CSV table of C-alpha atoms and ligand atoms in Angstrom, one decimal:
chain,number,residue,atom,x,y,z
L,1,MET,CA,0.0,0.0,0.0
L,2,ASN,CA,1.3,3.5,-0.9
L,3,TYR,CA,0.3,5.5,2.1
L,4,GLN,CA,0.4,9.2,1.5
L,5,TYR,CA,0.7,11.9,4.1
L,6,TRP,CA,-0.7,15.5,3.9
L,7,ASN,CA,2.0,16.6,6.4
L,8,SER,CA,4.5,13.8,7.0
L,9,GLU,CA,6.4,15.6,9.7
L,10,LEU,CA,3.3,16.0,11.9
L,11,GLU,CA,1.6,12.8,11.0
L,12,THR,CA,4.6,10.6,11.7
L,13,MET,CA,6.1,12.6,14.5
L,14,PRO,CA,7.8,10.4,17.1
L,15,ARG,CA,5.7,10.3,20.3
L,16,PRO,CA,8.1,12.3,22.6
L,17,ALA,CA,8.1,15.2,20.1
L,18,LEU,CA,4.3,14.9,19.6
L,19,GLU,CA,3.8,15.0,23.4
L,20,ALA,CA,6.1,18.0,23.7
L,21,LEU,CA,4.0,19.8,21.0
L,22,GLN,CA,0.8,18.8,22.8
L,23,LEU,CA,2.1,20.4,26.0
L,24,ASN,CA,3.0,23.6,24.3
L,25,ARG,CA,-0.4,23.8,22.6
L,26,LEU,CA,-2.2,22.8,25.8
L,27,LYS,CA,-0.6,25.8,27.6
L,28,GLU,CA,-1.7,28.0,24.7
L,29,ALA,CA,-5.3,26.6,24.9
L,30,VAL,CA,-5.4,27.2,28.6
L,31,GLY,CA,-4.3,30.8,28.0
L,32,TRP,CA,-7.2,31.2,25.5
L,33,ALA,CA,-9.6,29.6,28.0
L,34,LEU,CA,-8.6,31.9,30.8
L,35,ARG,CA,-10.0,34.8,28.8
L,36,THR,CA,-13.5,33.5,29.5
L,37,SER,CA,-15.1,34.0,32.8
L,38,PHE,CA,-16.3,30.4,32.8
L,39,TYR,CA,-12.8,28.9,32.7
L,40,ARG,CA,-11.3,31.7,34.9
L,41,GLU,CA,-13.6,30.5,37.6
L,42,ARG,CA,-13.3,26.7,36.9
L,43,LEU,CA,-9.6,26.7,36.4
L,44,GLY,CA,-9.0,29.1,39.2
L,45,LYS,CA,-10.7,26.7,41.6
L,46,ALA,CA,-8.3,24.0,40.4
L,47,GLY,CA,-5.4,26.2,41.1
L,48,ILE,CA,-4.7,27.1,37.5
L,49,GLY,CA,-4.5,30.8,37.0
L,50,SER,CA,-2.0,31.0,34.2
L,51,PRO,CA,-0.7,28.8,31.3
L,52,ASP,CA,2.5,28.4,33.3
L,53,ASP,CA,0.6,26.4,35.9
L,54,ILE,CA,0.5,23.6,33.4
L,55,LYS,CA,4.0,22.1,33.7
L,56,SER,CA,3.5,18.6,32.1
L,57,LEU,CA,0.8,16.7,30.2
L,58,ALA,CA,0.0,15.0,33.5
L,59,ASP,CA,-1.4,18.4,34.7
L,60,LEU,CA,-4.2,18.0,32.2
L,61,ARG,CA,-5.9,15.9,34.8
L,62,ARG,CA,-6.1,18.9,37.1
L,63,ILE,CA,-8.4,20.6,34.6
L,64,PRO,CA,-12.1,20.0,35.4
L,65,TYR,CA,-14.3,18.4,32.8
L,66,THR,CA,-16.6,20.5,30.6
L,67,THR,CA,-20.0,19.1,29.8
L,68,LYS,CA,-22.6,19.8,27.2
L,69,GLN,CA,-24.7,21.4,29.9
L,70,ASP,CA,-21.9,23.9,30.6
L,71,LEU,CA,-21.9,24.8,27.0
L,72,ARG,CA,-25.7,25.2,27.0
L,73,ASP,CA,-25.6,27.3,30.1
L,74,GLY,CA,-23.0,29.6,28.4
L,75,PHE,CA,-25.3,30.1,25.4
L,76,PRO,CA,-24.8,32.3,23.4
L,77,TYR,CA,-21.4,34.0,24.0
L,78,GLY,CA,-20.2,32.5,27.3
L,79,PHE,CA,-17.4,30.5,25.7
L,80,LEU,CA,-16.2,33.2,23.3
L,81,SER,CA,-12.7,34.2,24.1
L,82,ILE,CA,-11.9,36.9,21.6
L,83,PRO,CA,-13.6,40.2,20.6
L,84,ARG,CA,-16.7,39.6,18.6
L,85,GLU,CA,-15.3,41.6,15.7
L,86,GLU,CA,-12.5,38.9,15.2
L,87,VAL,CA,-15.0,36.1,14.8
L,88,VAL,CA,-15.6,35.1,11.2
L,89,ARG,CA,-17.9,32.1,11.5
L,90,LEU,CA,-20.2,30.3,13.8
L,91,HIS,CA,-21.5,26.7,13.7
L,92,ALA,CA,-23.9,24.9,16.0
L,93,SER,CA,-24.3,21.2,16.9
L,94,SER,CA,-27.3,19.5,15.3
L,95,GLY,CA,-29.0,19.3,18.7
L,96,THR,CA,-29.6,15.5,18.6
L,97,THR,CA,-30.1,15.5,22.3
L,98,GLY,CA,-31.5,19.0,23.1
L,99,VAL,CA,-30.7,22.7,22.8
L,100,PRO,CA,-27.8,23.2,20.3
L,101,THR,CA,-24.5,24.6,21.3
L,102,THR,CA,-22.6,27.3,19.4
L,103,ILE,CA,-19.0,27.4,18.4
L,104,TYR,CA,-17.1,30.4,17.0
L,105,PHE,CA,-14.1,30.6,14.8
L,106,ASN,CA,-11.6,33.2,13.9
L,107,ARG,CA,-9.7,33.2,10.6
L,108,ASP,CA,-6.8,31.0,11.9
L,109,ASP,CA,-9.3,28.6,13.6
L,110,ILE,CA,-10.9,28.0,10.2
L,111,LYS,CA,-7.5,27.5,8.6
L,112,ARG,CA,-6.5,24.9,11.2
L,113,TRP,CA,-9.8,23.1,10.9
L,114,THR,CA,-9.6,23.1,7.1
L,115,ASP,CA,-6.1,21.6,7.3
L,116,ASN,CA,-7.4,18.9,9.6
L,117,VAL,CA,-10.1,17.8,7.2
L,118,ALA,CA,-7.7,18.0,4.2
L,119,ARG,CA,-5.3,15.7,6.1
L,120,CYS,CA,-8.0,13.2,6.6
L,121,ILE,CA,-9.2,13.3,3.0
L,122,TYR,CA,-5.7,13.2,1.5
L,123,GLY,CA,-4.7,10.2,3.8
L,124,THR,CA,-7.4,8.0,2.1
L,125,GLY,CA,-5.6,8.5,-1.3
L,126,CYS,CA,-7.5,11.4,-2.8
L,127,ASN,CA,-5.9,14.1,-4.9
L,128,SER,CA,-6.8,16.9,-7.3
L,129,ALA,CA,-7.9,14.3,-9.9
L,130,ASP,CA,-10.9,13.5,-7.7
L,131,VAL,CA,-14.4,14.8,-8.0
L,132,PHE,CA,-15.9,15.1,-4.6
L,133,GLN,CA,-19.7,15.3,-4.0
L,134,ASN,CA,-20.5,16.4,-0.5
L,135,MET,CA,-23.9,14.8,0.1
L,136,ILE,CA,-24.4,16.3,3.6
L,137,ASN,CA,-26.4,19.1,5.1
L,138,TYR,CA,-24.7,22.5,4.7
L,139,GLY,CA,-25.6,25.3,7.0
L,140,LEU,CA,-25.1,25.4,10.8
L,141,PHE,CA,-24.1,21.7,10.8
L,142,THR,CA,-20.3,21.4,10.5
L,143,GLY,CA,-20.2,18.5,8.1
L,144,GLY,CA,-21.1,20.5,5.0
L,145,LEU,CA,-18.8,23.5,5.1
L,146,GLY,CA,-16.1,21.5,7.0
L,147,PHE,CA,-15.7,18.9,4.3
L,148,HIS,CA,-16.3,21.4,1.5
L,149,ALA,CA,-13.3,23.5,2.6
L,150,GLY,CA,-11.1,20.4,3.3
L,151,GLY,CA,-11.9,19.0,-0.2
L,152,GLU,CA,-11.0,22.3,-1.9
L,153,GLU,CA,-7.8,22.4,0.2
L,154,VAL,CA,-6.8,19.0,-1.2
L,155,GLY,CA,-7.5,20.4,-4.7
L,156,MET,CA,-10.4,18.2,-5.6
L,157,LEU,CA,-13.4,19.5,-7.6
L,158,VAL,CA,-16.0,19.9,-4.9
L,159,ILE,CA,-19.7,19.6,-5.7
L,160,PRO,CA,-21.7,21.1,-2.9
L,161,SER,CA,-24.8,18.9,-3.5
L,162,GLY,CA,-25.9,18.9,0.1
L,163,ALA,CA,-28.1,16.2,1.6
L,164,GLY,CA,-31.3,14.8,0.2
L,165,ASN,CA,-32.7,14.9,-3.3
L,166,THR,CA,-31.6,11.3,-4.0
L,167,THR,CA,-32.3,11.2,-7.7
L,168,ARG,CA,-30.4,14.4,-8.3
L,169,GLN,CA,-27.4,12.9,-6.4
L,170,PHE,CA,-26.8,10.1,-8.8
L,171,ARG,CA,-27.5,12.3,-11.8
L,172,LEU,CA,-24.7,14.6,-10.5
L,173,MET,CA,-22.5,11.6,-10.1
L,174,GLN,CA,-23.2,10.6,-13.7
L,175,ASP,CA,-22.8,14.1,-15.2
L,176,PHE,CA,-19.6,15.1,-13.4
L,177,GLY,CA,-17.9,11.7,-12.9
L,178,THR,CA,-18.0,11.9,-9.1
L,179,THR,CA,-15.2,9.7,-7.6
L,180,VAL,CA,-15.7,10.4,-3.9
L,181,VAL,CA,-18.7,11.2,-1.7
L,182,HIS,CA,-19.3,12.2,1.9
L,183,ALA,CA,-22.6,11.2,3.6
L,184,THR,CA,-24.1,9.6,6.6
L,185,PRO,CA,-24.0,5.8,6.2
L,186,SER,CA,-27.8,5.6,6.3
L,187,PHE,CA,-28.1,8.1,3.4
L,188,LEU,CA,-25.5,6.1,1.4
L,189,LEU,CA,-27.6,2.9,1.9
L,190,HIS,CA,-30.7,4.9,0.8
L,191,VAL,CA,-28.9,6.2,-2.3
L,192,GLU,CA,-27.8,2.7,-3.3
L,193,ALA,CA,-31.4,1.3,-2.9
L,194,ARG,CA,-32.8,4.1,-5.1
L,195,MET,CA,-30.2,3.6,-7.7
L,196,ARG,CA,-31.1,0.0,-7.9
L,197,GLU,CA,-34.8,0.9,-8.0
L,198,GLU,CA,-34.3,3.4,-10.8
L,199,GLY,CA,-32.1,1.0,-12.8
L,200,VAL,CA,-28.9,3.2,-12.6
L,201,SER,CA,-26.1,0.9,-13.7
L,202,ARG,CA,-22.9,0.8,-11.7
L,203,GLU,CA,-20.9,1.4,-14.9
L,204,SER,CA,-22.6,4.8,-15.4
L,205,ILE,CA,-20.9,6.1,-12.2
L,206,LYS,CA,-17.2,6.4,-11.4
L,207,LEU,CA,-17.6,6.3,-7.6
L,208,ARG,CA,-14.7,4.6,-5.7
L,209,LYS,CA,-14.7,6.0,-2.2
L,210,ALA,CA,-17.0,7.4,0.5
L,211,PHE,CA,-16.5,9.1,3.8
L,212,ALA,CA,-19.2,8.0,6.2
L,213,GLY,CA,-19.8,9.5,9.6
L,214,ALA,CA,-21.9,11.8,11.7
L,215,GLU,CA,-23.8,8.8,13.2
L,216,PRO,CA,-22.8,5.4,14.6
L,217,TYR,CA,-22.7,2.4,12.3
L,218,SER,CA,-21.4,-1.1,12.6
L,219,GLU,CA,-18.6,-2.8,10.7
L,220,ASP,CA,-21.2,-4.9,8.9
L,221,THR,CA,-22.9,-1.7,7.7
L,222,ARG,CA,-19.6,-0.5,6.3
L,223,ARG,CA,-19.0,-3.8,4.5
L,224,ARG,CA,-22.5,-3.8,3.2
L,225,ILE,CA,-22.1,-0.3,1.7
L,226,GLU,CA,-18.7,-1.3,0.3
L,227,ALA,CA,-20.1,-4.5,-1.3
L,228,LEU,CA,-23.3,-2.9,-2.7
L,229,LEU,CA,-21.6,0.1,-4.2
L,230,HIS,CA,-18.1,-1.4,-5.0
L,231,ILE,CA,-16.3,1.3,-3.1
L,232,ASP,CA,-14.0,1.9,-0.1
L,233,VAL,CA,-15.8,3.4,2.9
L,234,TYR,CA,-13.8,5.4,5.5
L,235,ASN,CA,-15.1,6.1,8.9
L,236,SER,CA,-15.1,9.9,9.7
L,237,TYR,CA,-15.6,11.1,13.3
L,238,GLY,CA,-16.1,14.6,14.5
L,239,LEU,CA,-18.3,16.8,16.6
L,240,SER,CA,-19.1,20.5,16.5
L,241,GLU,CA,-17.6,21.1,20.0
L,242,MET,CA,-14.3,20.0,18.5
L,243,ASN,CA,-14.9,22.0,15.2
L,244,GLY,CA,-16.8,19.2,13.4
L,245,PRO,CA,-15.3,16.7,11.0
L,246,GLY,CA,-11.5,16.2,11.0
L,247,VAL,CA,-11.1,15.0,14.6
L,248,ALA,CA,-10.4,11.3,13.9
L,249,PHE,CA,-10.4,9.5,10.6
L,250,GLU,CA,-9.4,6.1,9.1
L,251,CYS,CA,-6.3,5.8,7.0
L,252,GLN,CA,-6.0,3.3,4.2
L,253,ALA,CA,-5.3,0.5,6.7
L,254,LYS,CA,-8.9,1.0,7.9
L,255,ASN,CA,-8.2,-0.3,11.3
L,256,GLY,CA,-9.3,2.4,13.7
L,257,LEU,CA,-9.5,6.2,13.4
L,258,HIS,CA,-6.4,8.2,13.9
L,259,LEU,CA,-7.1,10.9,16.5
L,260,TRP,CA,-5.1,14.0,15.4
L,261,GLU,CA,-3.2,14.4,18.6
L,262,ASP,CA,-1.3,17.5,17.5
L,263,ARG,CA,-4.7,19.2,17.5
L,264,TYR,CA,-6.7,17.3,20.1
L,265,ILE,CA,-5.9,15.5,23.4
L,266,GLY,CA,-8.0,12.4,23.9
L,267,GLU,CA,-8.7,10.5,27.1
L,268,ILE,CA,-11.0,7.5,27.8
L,269,ILE,CA,-12.7,7.7,31.2
L,270,ASP,CA,-15.2,5.5,33.1
L,271,PRO,CA,-18.4,7.6,32.8
L,272,ASP,CA,-19.5,6.6,36.3
L,273,THR,CA,-16.3,7.1,38.3
L,274,LEU,CA,-14.8,9.7,35.9
L,275,GLU,CA,-11.4,8.1,36.4
L,276,PRO,CA,-9.3,7.0,33.4
L,277,ALA,CA,-10.4,3.7,32.0
L,278,PRO,CA,-7.8,0.9,32.0
L,279,GLU,CA,-5.7,0.9,28.8
L,280,GLY,CA,-7.6,-0.4,25.8
L,281,GLU,CA,-10.9,-0.6,27.6
L,282,THR,CA,-14.1,1.1,26.4
L,283,GLY,CA,-15.3,4.2,28.1
L,284,GLU,CA,-16.4,7.8,27.4
L,285,LEU,CA,-14.1,9.8,25.1
L,286,VAL,CA,-13.0,13.1,26.6
L,287,LEU,CA,-11.4,15.6,24.2
L,288,THR,CA,-9.4,18.8,24.6
L,289,CYS,CA,-9.3,21.1,21.6
L,290,LEU,CA,-5.8,22.5,21.0
L,291,CYS,CA,-6.7,24.3,17.7
L,292,ARG,CA,-9.5,26.8,18.3
L,293,GLU,CA,-8.7,30.2,19.8
L,294,ALA,CA,-12.2,31.7,19.5
L,295,THR,CA,-14.0,29.0,21.6
L,296,PRO,CA,-11.6,27.1,23.7
L,297,ILE,CA,-13.0,23.9,25.1
L,298,LEU,CA,-11.0,21.8,27.6
L,299,ARG,CA,-11.6,18.2,28.6
L,300,TYR,CA,-15.0,18.0,27.0
L,301,ARG,CA,-17.1,14.9,27.9
L,302,THR,CA,-18.3,13.8,24.4
L,303,ARG,CA,-20.5,11.1,25.8
L,304,ASP,CA,-19.3,9.0,22.9
L,305,LEU,CA,-18.1,5.5,23.7
L,306,SER,CA,-14.8,4.2,22.3
L,307,SER,CA,-11.4,2.9,23.3
L,308,PHE,CA,-7.9,3.3,22.0
L,309,TYR,CA,-6.1,0.5,20.1
L,310,THR,CA,-2.8,-0.4,21.4
L,311,GLY,CA,0.1,-0.9,19.0
L,312,VAL,CA,1.2,0.9,15.9
L,313,CYS,CA,-0.6,1.4,12.6
L,314,PRO,CA,1.1,0.0,9.4
L,315,CYS,CA,0.6,3.3,7.8
L,316,GLY,CA,3.4,4.8,9.9
L,317,ARG,CA,1.3,7.5,11.5
L,318,THR,CA,2.1,7.9,15.2
L,319,HIS,CA,-1.3,9.3,16.3
L,320,ARG,CA,-3.3,6.9,18.4
L,321,ARG,CA,-6.3,5.1,16.8
L,322,LEU,CA,-9.8,5.1,18.3
L,323,ARG,CA,-12.1,2.1,17.8
L,324,ARG,CA,-15.4,2.7,15.9
L,325,ILE,CA,-17.7,4.7,18.1
L,326,THR,CA,-20.5,2.4,19.1
L,327,GLY,CA,-22.9,5.0,20.4
L,328,ARG,CA,-23.3,7.5,23.2
L,329,THR,CA,-23.6,7.0,26.9
L,330,ASP,CA,-27.1,8.6,26.6
L,331,ASP,CA,-28.1,6.2,23.7
L,332,MET,CA,-28.5,3.4,26.1
L,333,LEU,CA,-32.1,2.0,26.4
L,334,ILE,CA,-33.2,0.3,29.5
L,335,ILE,CA,-35.8,-2.3,28.5
L,336,ASN,CA,-37.3,-4.2,31.3
L,337,GLY,CA,-34.3,-3.5,33.3
L,338,VAL,CA,-31.8,-4.7,30.7
L,339,ASN,CA,-29.3,-2.2,29.2
L,340,VAL,CA,-29.4,-2.2,25.4
L,341,PHE,CA,-27.4,-0.2,22.9
L,342,PRO,CA,-29.1,0.3,19.5
L,343,SER,CA,-25.7,-0.6,18.0
L,344,GLN,CA,-26.1,-4.2,19.3
L,345,ILE,CA,-29.3,-4.5,17.3
L,346,GLU,CA,-27.8,-2.9,14.2
L,347,GLU,CA,-24.9,-5.5,14.4
L,348,VAL,CA,-27.4,-8.3,14.2
L,349,VAL,CA,-29.7,-7.0,11.4
L,350,MET,CA,-27.0,-5.6,9.2
L,351,SER,CA,-25.0,-8.8,9.3
L,352,MET,CA,-27.9,-10.7,7.6
L,353,LYS,CA,-27.8,-10.7,3.8
L,354,GLU,CA,-31.6,-11.2,3.5
L,355,VAL,CA,-32.1,-7.9,5.3
L,356,GLY,CA,-32.4,-4.7,3.3
L,357,ASN,CA,-30.9,-1.3,3.9
L,358,ASN,CA,-33.0,0.2,6.7
L,359,TYR,CA,-34.3,-0.7,10.2
L,360,LEU,CA,-36.1,1.0,13.1
L,361,ILE,CA,-36.3,0.3,16.8
L,362,VAL,CA,-39.5,1.0,18.7
L,363,VAL,CA,-40.0,0.7,22.4
L,364,GLU,CA,-43.5,0.9,24.0
L,365,LYS,CA,-45.2,0.2,27.3
L,366,GLU,CA,-47.5,-2.8,27.2
L,367,GLY,CA,-49.2,-3.0,30.6
L,368,VAL,CA,-46.3,-2.8,33.1
L,369,LEU,CA,-43.8,-4.2,30.7
L,370,ASP,CA,-41.6,-2.6,28.0
L,371,ARG,CA,-42.1,-4.0,24.5
L,372,LEU,CA,-39.3,-3.9,22.0
L,373,THR,CA,-40.2,-4.0,18.3
L,374,VAL,CA,-37.6,-4.1,15.6
L,375,LYS,CA,-38.9,-3.1,12.1
L,376,VAL,CA,-36.6,-4.4,9.4
L,377,GLU,CA,-36.7,-3.8,5.6
L,378,VAL,CA,-36.2,-7.0,3.6
L,379,GLY,CA,-33.7,-7.2,0.8
L,380,PRO,CA,-34.6,-7.3,-2.9
L,381,ASP,CA,-34.4,-11.1,-3.1
L,382,ILE,CA,-37.3,-11.6,-0.6
L,383,PHE,CA,-40.9,-11.4,-1.7
L,384,MET,CA,-43.5,-10.0,0.7
L,385,ASP,CA,-46.2,-12.5,-0.4
L,386,ASP,CA,-44.0,-15.5,0.1
L,387,THR,CA,-44.9,-16.3,3.8
L,388,ARG,CA,-42.6,-19.3,4.4
L,389,PRO,CA,-39.2,-17.5,3.9
L,390,LEU,CA,-40.6,-14.4,5.6
L,391,ASN,CA,-41.5,-16.4,8.7
L,392,ALA,CA,-38.1,-18.1,8.7
L,393,LEU,CA,-36.4,-14.7,8.4
L,394,ARG,CA,-38.5,-13.2,11.1
L,395,ASP,CA,-37.6,-16.0,13.5
L,396,LYS,CA,-34.0,-15.9,12.6
L,397,ILE,CA,-33.8,-12.1,13.4
L,398,ARG,CA,-35.8,-12.5,16.6
L,399,SER,CA,-33.7,-15.4,18.0
L,400,THR,CA,-30.3,-13.7,17.0
L,401,ILE,CA,-31.3,-10.5,18.7
L,402,GLN,CA,-32.5,-12.4,21.7
L,403,ALA,CA,-29.2,-14.2,21.9
L,404,SER,CA,-27.3,-10.9,21.7
L,405,ILE,CA,-29.3,-8.7,24.1
L,406,THR,CA,-31.4,-11.3,26.1
L,407,ILE,CA,-34.6,-9.6,25.2
L,408,ASN,CA,-37.1,-11.2,22.9
L,409,PRO,CA,-38.2,-8.6,20.4
L,410,ARG,CA,-41.2,-8.5,18.2
L,411,VAL,CA,-39.9,-8.4,14.6
L,412,GLU,CA,-41.8,-6.8,11.8
L,413,LEU,CA,-40.7,-7.2,8.2
L,414,HIS,CA,-41.2,-4.3,5.7
L,415,GLU,CA,-40.8,-3.9,2.0
L,416,GLY,CA,-37.5,-2.3,0.9
L,417,GLY,CA,-37.8,1.5,0.9
L,418,SER,CA,-40.8,1.7,3.1
L,419,LEU,CA,-39.3,2.8,6.5
L,420,PRO,CA,-38.7,6.5,7.0
L,421,VAL,CA,-35.3,7.9,5.8
L,422,SER,CA,-33.6,10.9,7.3
L,423,GLU,CA,-31.5,13.2,5.1
L,424,GLY,CA,-29.2,14.0,8.1
L,425,LYS,CA,-28.5,11.7,11.0
L,426,ALA,CA,-30.7,8.6,11.0
L,427,LYS,CA,-33.3,8.4,13.8
L,428,ARG,CA,-33.1,4.7,14.6
L,429,VAL,CA,-35.0,4.6,17.9
L,430,ILE,CA,-38.6,5.7,18.7
L,431,ASP,CA,-39.2,5.4,22.4
L,432,ASN,CA,-42.9,5.8,23.0
L,433,ARG,CA,-42.8,5.0,26.7
L,434,PRO,CA,-44.3,7.6,29.0
L,435,LYS,CA,-41.5,9.6,30.6
L,436,ASP,CA,-41.0,9.1,34.4
L,437,ILE,CA,-42.5,11.8,36.4
H,1,LIG,P1,-25.1,16.6,18.1
H,1,LIG,O1,-24.3,16.3,19.3
H,1,LIG,O2,-26.2,17.5,18.2
H,1,LIG,O3,-25.4,15.3,17.3
H,1,LIG,P2,-22.9,17.1,16.1
H,1,LIG,O4,-23.5,17.4,14.8
H,1,LIG,O5,-21.7,17.8,16.5
H,1,LIG,O6,-24.0,17.3,17.2
H,1,LIG,O7,-22.6,15.5,16.1
H,1,LIG,C1,-21.5,14.9,16.7
H,1,LIG,C2,-21.9,13.6,17.2
H,1,LIG,O8,-22.2,12.7,16.1
H,1,LIG,C3,-20.7,12.9,17.9
H,1,LIG,O9,-20.6,13.3,19.2
H,1,LIG,C4,-21.1,11.4,17.8
H,1,LIG,O10,-22.1,11.0,18.7
H,1,LIG,C5,-21.8,11.3,16.4
H,1,LIG,N1,-20.8,10.9,15.4
H,1,LIG,C6,-20.1,11.7,14.5
H,1,LIG,N2,-19.4,10.9,13.7
H,1,LIG,C7,-19.5,9.6,14.1
H,1,LIG,C8,-19.0,8.3,13.7
H,1,LIG,N3,-18.1,8.2,12.7
H,1,LIG,N4,-19.4,7.2,14.4
H,1,LIG,C9,-20.3,7.3,15.4
H,1,LIG,N5,-20.8,8.5,15.8
H,1,LIG,C10,-20.5,9.6,15.2
H,2,LIG,ZN1,-3.0,4.4,9.9
């Protein structure tokens, strides 16, 4: 494999040098943070009144965590650390779990962010010969403009197609010879199903790569997209609190996402005790942003669950790799007392070849008990009026889910293309249970 680096010095920097760089940048970020009253108070209580109070990377642990609630409480300008006149852009999180939070950028912040995204894109083997269709929501959401700028930086021809409008998406691919797309994995599956439905031949498009992210998906879903579209799919992780895309990304070895440690410091903690998780174990990812002056955020509790791989990557990059993010701490459903992550159900359904491209999880109250229903689209080879194979498939899905999560679900089979599709992040869970009072 011919691994290519956007910035070989930074990407392959020996760990001691990388950590020295992190320390310098952490001090700088603490300096930026101390300009806000929020961090002056928080850091002051922890005995940090100046960047010089950070003497080693171990001092990171003296910094208190920042939570989503802190950011919300600071809405709209509480985390802004520079004069308003120096801000050139704002973005907001998509608000999946409540009130959105706002992030501000100055000119240099945008340059650094763009460089991060370019590094990710280039590392997958793209160059100026590529035509890149950015099939994701533009606007306040960071995925649109973030990838757009990164794509231009690499020198690709960028088509700002935005999300949705499925038929137009593959027309654009045909007209302009798109070679790379960026989308949510659920939208990629939807586009593929529609292409099949409308008889678009694979030969009429030149696609060879996709960046898929913004929502959790399983390894089976990746393989499914790769097999159906005959492309390489790279996992892309980011969040608006850390700029957006460009935080962690897979290289061509596709064995975990390199967290760009010259720009972010990552920790994995036990979400209950808030202590560091043992090496290699799953926990909550905590990130410190070293590259944004206008809105410094230190030790942010992402609520995303992951862990670090140990060992080095064959690509030669020295930045540690995160495992695929399986979900958020607050995604967890408690069904009749059993903890269930939607990703466990996705793993089962997406591994079955008879299953189509979409599914939905519904939880309801039935008397005193919780009732889990999994609605699954069937694949194109299964006919809805052929009851025997349908019953067999329903049973297979039911028993495999039960073996995985110990709960016996009701399984409903639906025709391909009939379950709701979201243009942005997929909504996989509908919880109709009355909220506790
Ligand atoms: P919101 O928190 O409102 O969804 P963002 O638009 O910033 O706001 O989304 C960031 C979140 O999206 C991450 O914290 C994570 O939960 C999820 N996410 C992004 N990329 C991935 C990915 N590749 N795998 C799993 N989850 C992802
Ligand atoms: Zn690598």
